[in-house]
Amino acid sequence: ESDADLAAAIARSARADVLLVDSLTLWAAAVTEDGSPLAPAWERAAAAVRAWERPVVLVSDEVGLGIVPVTPAGRRFRDELGWLNQQAAALADEVVLLVAGLPLRLKG
């Protein structure tokens, strides 16, 4: 469980075989709900992921394939999450998109 400080949650997690972050979407919503920018929080979280000595699985939603949100806040969140997904994919060794339960390997 994490609030807006994902880096701290990762740091205090027990060293397990795999760290599961489910989901970046909910974490991004927690960070941005008061208008805070996502980039500084992601930089800290990404550093914590890089420091983790075992596999990390990051789960996120793809919100850019749906309708364009009608509100400015909805469009901002869609754009922020799209940026976050790009950052997470760049950090990852493997990236898999699941569509209708079918895995589509995008990287790795």
mmCIF file of C-alpha atoms in Angstrom, residues 8-106:
data_model
loop_
_atom_site.group_PDB
_atom_site.id
_atom_site.type_symbol
_atom_site.label_atom_id
_atom_site.label_comp_id
_atom_site.label_asym_id
_atom_site.label_seq_id
_atom_site.Cartn_x
_atom_site.Cartn_y
_atom_site.Cartn_z
ATOM 1 C CA ALA A 8 9.167 5.609 0.594
ATOM 2 C CA ALA A 9 6.776 2.670 0.237
ATOM 3 C CA ILE A 10 9.341 0.807 -1.855
ATOM 4 C CA ALA A 11 12.107 1.598 0.631
ATOM 5 C CA ARG A 12 10.115 0.242 3.582
ATOM 6 C CA SER A 13 8.968 -2.898 1.733
ATOM 7 C CA ALA A 14 10.268 -6.236 2.885
ATOM 8 C CA ARG A 15 12.911 -7.665 0.587
ATOM 9 C CA ALA A 16 10.876 -10.272 -1.267
ATOM 10 C CA ASP A 17 11.608 -12.235 -4.422
ATOM 11 C CA VAL A 18 9.497 -9.809 -6.475
ATOM 12 C CA LEU A 19 8.149 -6.327 -5.803
ATOM 13 C CA LEU A 20 4.699 -5.715 -7.310
ATOM 14 C CA VAL A 21 3.585 -2.112 -7.825
ATOM 15 C CA ASP A 22 -0.124 -2.300 -8.655
ATOM 16 C CA SER A 23 -0.886 0.176 -9.894
ATOM 17 C CA LEU A 24 0.978 3.177 -11.235
ATOM 18 C CA THR A 25 -2.399 4.520 -12.349
ATOM 19 C CA LEU A 26 -3.756 4.791 -8.808
ATOM 20 C CA TRP A 27 -0.446 6.145 -7.542
ATOM 21 C CA ALA A 28 -0.428 8.824 -10.272
ATOM 22 C CA ALA A 29 -3.971 9.795 -9.299
ATOM 23 C CA ALA A 30 -2.883 10.168 -5.657
ATOM 24 C CA VAL A 31 0.062 12.347 -6.646
ATOM 25 C CA THR A 32 -1.793 14.593 -9.079
ATOM 26 C CA GLU A 33 -5.164 14.974 -7.357
ATOM 27 C CA ASP A 34 -4.063 18.227 -5.696
ATOM 28 C CA GLY A 35 -2.427 19.528 -8.886
ATOM 29 C CA SER A 36 1.088 18.359 -7.998
ATOM 30 C CA PRO A 37 3.358 17.493 -10.919
ATOM 31 C CA LEU A 38 4.117 13.829 -11.442
ATOM 32 C CA ALA A 39 7.716 14.104 -12.678
ATOM 33 C CA PRO A 40 9.472 14.807 -9.333
ATOM 34 C CA ALA A 41 7.581 12.010 -7.581
ATOM 35 C CA TRP A 42 8.400 9.604 -10.437
ATOM 36 C CA GLU A 43 12.097 10.528 -10.321
ATOM 37 C CA ARG A 44 12.187 9.473 -6.651
ATOM 38 C CA ALA A 45 10.158 6.321 -7.313
ATOM 39 C CA ALA A 46 12.297 5.363 -10.322
ATOM 40 C CA ALA A 47 15.446 5.718 -8.217
ATOM 41 C CA ALA A 48 13.893 3.393 -5.622
ATOM 42 C CA VAL A 49 13.000 0.873 -8.344
ATOM 43 C CA ARG A 50 16.555 1.004 -9.740
ATOM 44 C CA ALA A 51 17.941 0.410 -6.225
ATOM 45 C CA TRP A 52 15.719 -2.642 -5.669
ATOM 46 C CA GLU A 53 17.900 -5.728 -5.990
ATOM 47 C CA ARG A 54 15.258 -8.132 -7.252
ATOM 48 C CA PRO A 55 12.653 -8.088 -10.029
ATOM 49 C CA VAL A 56 10.034 -5.331 -9.965
ATOM 50 C CA VAL A 57 6.686 -5.585 -11.759
ATOM 51 C CA LEU A 58 4.999 -2.265 -12.535
ATOM 52 C CA VAL A 59 1.315 -2.403 -13.485
ATOM 53 C CA SER A 60 -0.422 0.520 -15.184
ATOM 54 C CA ASP A 61 -3.461 1.250 -17.300
ATOM 55 C CA GLU A 62 -3.357 2.526 -20.861
ATOM 56 C CA VAL A 63 -5.852 5.395 -20.839
ATOM 57 C CA GLY A 64 -4.827 6.985 -24.131
ATOM 58 C CA LEU A 65 -6.683 4.443 -26.271
ATOM 59 C CA GLY A 66 -10.119 5.514 -25.096
ATOM 60 C CA ILE A 67 -12.203 8.627 -25.573
ATOM 61 C CA VAL A 68 -10.700 12.061 -24.970
ATOM 62 C CA PRO A 69 -11.728 13.198 -21.484
ATOM 63 C CA VAL A 70 -14.157 16.099 -21.545
ATOM 64 C CA THR A 71 -12.625 17.975 -18.600
ATOM 65 C CA PRO A 72 -9.246 19.709 -18.460
ATOM 66 C CA ALA A 73 -8.372 17.694 -15.342
ATOM 67 C CA GLY A 74 -9.228 14.453 -17.130
ATOM 68 C CA ARG A 75 -7.106 15.373 -20.143
ATOM 69 C CA ARG A 76 -4.223 16.392 -17.871
ATOM 70 C CA PHE A 77 -4.392 13.052 -16.042
ATOM 71 C CA ARG A 78 -4.504 11.130 -19.330
ATOM 72 C CA ASP A 79 -1.434 13.010 -20.546
ATOM 73 C CA GLU A 80 0.429 12.606 -17.228
ATOM 74 C CA LEU A 81 -0.276 8.864 -17.152
ATOM 75 C CA GLY A 82 0.836 8.509 -20.768
ATOM 76 C CA TRP A 83 4.093 10.249 -19.858
ATOM 77 C CA LEU A 84 4.476 8.013 -16.789
ATOM 78 C CA ASN A 85 3.899 4.869 -18.836
ATOM 79 C CA GLN A 86 6.616 5.991 -21.252
ATOM 80 C CA GLN A 87 9.017 6.582 -18.356
ATOM 81 C CA ALA A 88 8.224 3.206 -16.800
ATOM 82 C CA ALA A 89 8.690 1.466 -20.158
ATOM 83 C CA ALA A 90 12.064 3.149 -20.624
ATOM 84 C CA LEU A 91 13.120 1.906 -17.182
ATOM 85 C CA ALA A 92 11.909 -1.648 -17.818
ATOM 86 C CA ASP A 93 13.758 -4.563 -19.364
ATOM 87 C CA GLU A 94 10.441 -6.033 -20.543
ATOM 88 C CA VAL A 95 7.122 -4.375 -21.405
ATOM 89 C CA VAL A 96 3.923 -6.328 -22.033
ATOM 90 C CA LEU A 97 0.575 -4.809 -23.015
ATOM 91 C CA LEU A 98 -2.399 -6.955 -22.078
ATOM 92 C CA VAL A 99 -5.432 -6.584 -24.345
ATOM 93 C CA ALA A 100 -8.460 -8.800 -23.773
ATOM 94 C CA GLY A 101 -6.257 -11.076 -21.677
ATOM 95 C CA LEU A 102 -3.759 -11.527 -24.495
ATOM 96 C CA PRO A 103 -0.166 -10.427 -23.924
ATOM 97 C CA LEU A 104 1.461 -8.273 -26.576
ATOM 98 C CA ARG A 105 5.220 -8.049 -26.021
ATOM 99 C CA LEU A 106 6.348 -4.480 -26.682
#
